[in-house]
Amino acid sequence: MTNRYLNRRDLVAAGALDWDAALADVHDALALLRDGKAEMAAENVLPLGTDPRAKGYGLPARVGGRFAAAGLKWTIHRPEAPQGGEAITSRTFLDDLDTGLPMGVVDSAMLTRVRTAALSGAVVRALKPRVRRVAILGAGAQAEMHLRMAQAVLPDLAEVHHWTRSGRALQVPEGVLVRSHKTASAASLAAEVTFACTSAPEPILGPEVMTRGALVLQTGFHEVSFDAIDRADAVTCDLWGDFARTSAKSLFQMHRAGRFPASRVAADAPAILLDGWRPDPAACVYFSSFGLNIFDIALAARLMRRATDLGLGQILTD
């Protein structure tokens, strides 16, 4: 197999924004993990200064089946985008599991956002398939990607309720009503489903948002207060693993503070997407999305194989 590099344009041309394919990748990667045909090692975390949001992460995984790849995603998170740069930069290095040969390198900053939004979409489609009103908190790249996903996978979407500290507007498609709110809580309370996609170092959502039938998905840094998580009828997450000891996500901070035992997790992503776990319709559900290494490798491998078939990307020489 030829060793190649894929930039964002190559990834889009290979189908990175095909949401049906991305949701299928998430489902299949979880099924392979359950069958012992996929595996993740705990992430390596490299602090990049005193700000807890400034870190480098190394996330290795292997995913068998149709992906047949092993690899490492190396990503750097900064609190703010530096001048002339980006807040998050990321590359994924892939090897073919069958041959042991390198497949190539993927610019995976955009792909990270796709896989995160794909998991959110899969969870919402499973738990609230007829949702009409969503809240999006934040106006950065992850918030924009969640909006793209919501357009594609939520056919009844009619209203987007938005809040961001920066005041920057989202690019909302024609035919969808958008309302801006002065607080994160107000946006969340106006919606059935909330996508929290910010880098907030302190909670912006309190227990008041955990109302009857609400679904709150946290993909950002530390957006949901411990009291809010306590108020939820069902606390769910993508997976409970070794990262519970190190992650700065709200749920794992709460766990390390002794306020949330692992036994209280009502369901994880495999239970929701593979086993059909469903809460009472009136239950308030909180979902903490950490981001699983297997999703990074699965999406990158599918797109690398497709790009190779299409002749996309830059060939890397010895």
mmCIF file of C-alpha atoms in Angstrom, residues 101-241:
data_model
loop_
_atom_site.group_PDB
_atom_site.id
_atom_site.type_symbol
_atom_site.label_atom_id
_atom_site.label_comp_id
_atom_site.label_asym_id
_atom_site.label_seq_id
_atom_site.Cartn_x
_atom_site.Cartn_y
_atom_site.Cartn_z
ATOM 1 C CA LEU A 101 2.931 -1.398 6.066
ATOM 2 C CA PRO A 102 2.281 2.303 6.609
ATOM 3 C CA MET A 103 -0.915 3.612 5.048
ATOM 4 C CA GLY A 104 -0.107 7.252 5.623
ATOM 5 C CA VAL A 105 -0.851 10.370 7.642
ATOM 6 C CA VAL A 106 -4.142 12.239 7.931
ATOM 7 C CA ASP A 107 -4.676 15.865 8.940
ATOM 8 C CA SER A 108 -7.268 14.949 11.508
ATOM 9 C CA ALA A 109 -8.324 18.218 13.168
ATOM 10 C CA MET A 110 -11.483 18.317 11.051
ATOM 11 C CA LEU A 111 -11.883 14.553 11.284
ATOM 12 C CA THR A 112 -11.856 14.758 15.097
ATOM 13 C CA ARG A 113 -14.790 17.128 14.915
ATOM 14 C CA VAL A 114 -16.589 14.821 12.481
ATOM 15 C CA ARG A 115 -16.245 11.751 14.676
ATOM 16 C CA THR A 116 -17.338 13.694 17.758
ATOM 17 C CA ALA A 117 -20.413 15.048 15.996
ATOM 18 C CA ALA A 118 -21.123 11.612 14.493
ATOM 19 C CA LEU A 119 -21.293 10.054 17.956
ATOM 20 C CA SER A 120 -23.571 12.876 19.117
ATOM 21 C CA GLY A 121 -25.788 12.299 16.106
ATOM 22 C CA ALA A 122 -25.926 8.555 16.661
ATOM 23 C CA VAL A 123 -26.920 9.032 20.316
ATOM 24 C CA VAL A 124 -29.605 11.634 19.526
ATOM 25 C CA ARG A 125 -31.007 9.568 16.668
ATOM 26 C CA ALA A 126 -31.248 6.591 19.037
ATOM 27 C CA LEU A 127 -32.730 8.432 22.026
ATOM 28 C CA LYS A 128 -34.717 11.296 20.431
ATOM 29 C CA PRO A 129 -35.237 10.541 16.716
ATOM 30 C CA ARG A 130 -37.969 13.168 16.216
ATOM 31 C CA VAL A 131 -36.254 16.143 17.816
ATOM 32 C CA ARG A 132 -37.241 19.558 16.424
ATOM 33 C CA ARG A 133 -35.419 21.983 18.723
ATOM 34 C CA VAL A 134 -31.698 21.825 19.474
ATOM 35 C CA ALA A 135 -29.403 24.157 21.386
ATOM 36 C CA ILE A 136 -25.813 24.656 20.289
ATOM 37 C CA LEU A 137 -23.466 26.245 22.797
ATOM 38 C CA GLY A 138 -20.341 27.719 21.283
ATOM 39 C CA ALA A 139 -19.453 29.109 17.874
ATOM 40 C CA GLY A 140 -16.170 27.406 17.109
ATOM 41 C CA ALA A 141 -15.362 24.607 14.705
ATOM 42 C CA GLN A 142 -16.936 21.890 16.867
ATOM 43 C CA ALA A 143 -20.174 23.844 17.212
ATOM 44 C CA GLU A 144 -20.265 24.414 13.449
ATOM 45 C CA MET A 145 -19.698 20.691 12.842
ATOM 46 C CA HIS A 146 -22.532 19.775 15.196
ATOM 47 C CA LEU A 147 -24.787 22.108 13.248
ATOM 48 C CA ARG A 148 -23.813 20.368 9.995
ATOM 49 C CA MET A 149 -24.495 17.012 11.589
ATOM 50 C CA ALA A 150 -27.864 18.102 12.978
ATOM 51 C CA GLN A 151 -28.942 19.280 9.526
ATOM 52 C CA ALA A 152 -28.038 15.921 8.045
ATOM 53 C CA VAL A 153 -29.277 13.398 10.598
ATOM 54 C CA LEU A 154 -32.241 15.122 12.289
ATOM 55 C CA PRO A 155 -34.932 15.330 9.597
ATOM 56 C CA ASP A 156 -37.430 17.165 11.825
ATOM 57 C CA LEU A 157 -35.003 19.914 12.860
ATOM 58 C CA ALA A 158 -36.845 23.235 12.849
ATOM 59 C CA GLU A 159 -35.174 25.451 15.473
ATOM 60 C CA VAL A 160 -31.592 26.093 16.561
ATOM 61 C CA HIS A 161 -31.135 27.926 19.858
ATOM 62 C CA HIS A 162 -27.672 29.385 20.132
ATOM 63 C CA TRP A 163 -25.424 30.889 22.760
ATOM 64 C CA THR A 164 -21.774 31.823 22.658
ATOM 65 C CA ARG A 165 -19.698 34.040 24.914
ATOM 66 C CA SER A 166 -17.994 35.595 21.889
ATOM 67 C CA GLY A 167 -21.222 36.758 20.249
ATOM 68 C CA ARG A 168 -20.195 35.170 16.960
ATOM 69 C CA ALA A 169 -23.143 33.888 14.896
ATOM 70 C CA LEU A 170 -23.510 30.377 13.506
ATOM 71 C CA GLN A 171 -24.087 29.883 9.787
ATOM 72 C CA VAL A 172 -27.585 28.405 9.958
ATOM 73 C CA PRO A 173 -29.216 27.031 6.769
ATOM 74 C CA GLU A 174 -32.259 28.599 5.213
ATOM 75 C CA GLY A 175 -35.503 27.140 6.519
ATOM 76 C CA VAL A 176 -34.209 26.605 10.063
ATOM 77 C CA LEU A 177 -35.205 29.202 12.654
ATOM 78 C CA VAL A 178 -32.276 30.393 14.769
ATOM 79 C CA ARG A 179 -32.612 32.244 18.041
ATOM 80 C CA SER A 180 -29.705 33.724 19.954
ATOM 81 C CA HIS A 181 -29.814 33.721 23.751
ATOM 82 C CA LYS A 182 -28.038 35.765 26.399
ATOM 83 C CA THR A 183 -27.127 32.765 28.532
ATOM 84 C CA ALA A 184 -26.227 29.143 27.915
ATOM 85 C CA SER A 185 -29.008 28.034 30.243
ATOM 86 C CA ALA A 186 -31.642 30.015 28.322
ATOM 87 C CA ALA A 187 -30.598 28.392 25.050
ATOM 88 C CA SER A 188 -30.636 24.934 26.607
ATOM 89 C CA LEU A 189 -34.041 25.431 28.234
ATOM 90 C CA ALA A 190 -35.550 26.420 24.871
ATOM 91 C CA ALA A 191 -34.473 23.132 23.265
ATOM 92 C CA GLU A 192 -35.096 19.411 23.565
ATOM 93 C CA VAL A 193 -31.452 18.518 22.947
ATOM 94 C CA THR A 194 -28.380 20.534 23.913
ATOM 95 C CA PHE A 195 -24.959 20.201 22.262
ATOM 96 C CA ALA A 196 -22.380 21.839 24.556
ATOM 97 C CA CYS A 197 -19.371 22.487 22.308
ATOM 98 C CA THR A 198 -17.246 25.065 24.131
ATOM 99 C CA SER A 199 -13.838 25.240 25.792
ATOM 100 C CA ALA A 200 -15.343 26.679 28.984
ATOM 101 C CA PRO A 201 -12.976 26.078 31.938
ATOM 102 C CA GLU A 202 -15.846 26.582 34.397
ATOM 103 C CA PRO A 203 -19.434 25.255 34.149
ATOM 104 C CA ILE A 204 -21.934 27.262 32.106
ATOM 105 C CA LEU A 205 -24.870 24.890 32.695
ATOM 106 C CA GLY A 206 -26.420 24.363 36.118
ATOM 107 C CA PRO A 207 -29.108 22.036 37.444
ATOM 108 C CA GLU A 208 -31.872 24.227 36.032
ATOM 109 C CA VAL A 209 -31.298 22.775 32.541
ATOM 110 C CA MET A 210 -31.922 19.195 33.657
ATOM 111 C CA THR A 211 -35.650 19.283 32.955
ATOM 112 C CA ARG A 212 -38.214 16.612 32.110
ATOM 113 C CA GLY A 213 -37.297 14.854 28.859
ATOM 114 C CA ALA A 214 -34.150 16.917 28.188
ATOM 115 C CA LEU A 215 -31.025 15.423 26.593
ATOM 116 C CA VAL A 216 -27.782 17.300 27.298
ATOM 117 C CA LEU A 217 -24.657 16.187 25.433
ATOM 118 C CA GLN A 218 -21.330 17.584 26.612
ATOM 119 C CA THR A 219 -18.503 17.454 24.070
ATOM 120 C CA GLY A 220 -16.462 20.376 25.373
ATOM 121 C CA PHE A 221 -14.184 20.960 28.324
ATOM 122 C CA HIS A 222 -15.921 21.621 31.681
ATOM 123 C CA GLU A 223 -19.334 23.006 30.765
ATOM 124 C CA VAL A 224 -21.696 21.156 33.118
ATOM 125 C CA SER A 225 -21.722 21.633 36.881
ATOM 126 C CA PHE A 226 -21.558 18.727 39.299
ATOM 127 C CA ASP A 227 -24.962 19.735 40.660
ATOM 128 C CA ALA A 228 -26.412 19.569 37.140
ATOM 129 C CA ILE A 229 -25.035 16.069 36.614
ATOM 130 C CA ASP A 230 -26.502 15.069 39.987
ATOM 131 C CA ARG A 231 -29.896 16.324 38.828
ATOM 132 C CA ALA A 232 -29.973 14.141 35.689
ATOM 133 C CA ASP A 233 -32.163 11.038 35.854
ATOM 134 C CA ALA A 234 -29.699 9.052 33.738
ATOM 135 C CA VAL A 235 -25.976 9.754 33.366
ATOM 136 C CA THR A 236 -24.453 8.219 30.254
ATOM 137 C CA CYS A 237 -21.119 8.434 28.447
ATOM 138 C CA ASP A 238 -19.331 7.050 25.426
ATOM 139 C CA LEU A 239 -17.258 4.672 27.568
ATOM 140 C CA TRP A 240 -15.894 4.549 31.099
ATOM 141 C CA GLY A 241 -12.203 3.788 30.997
#
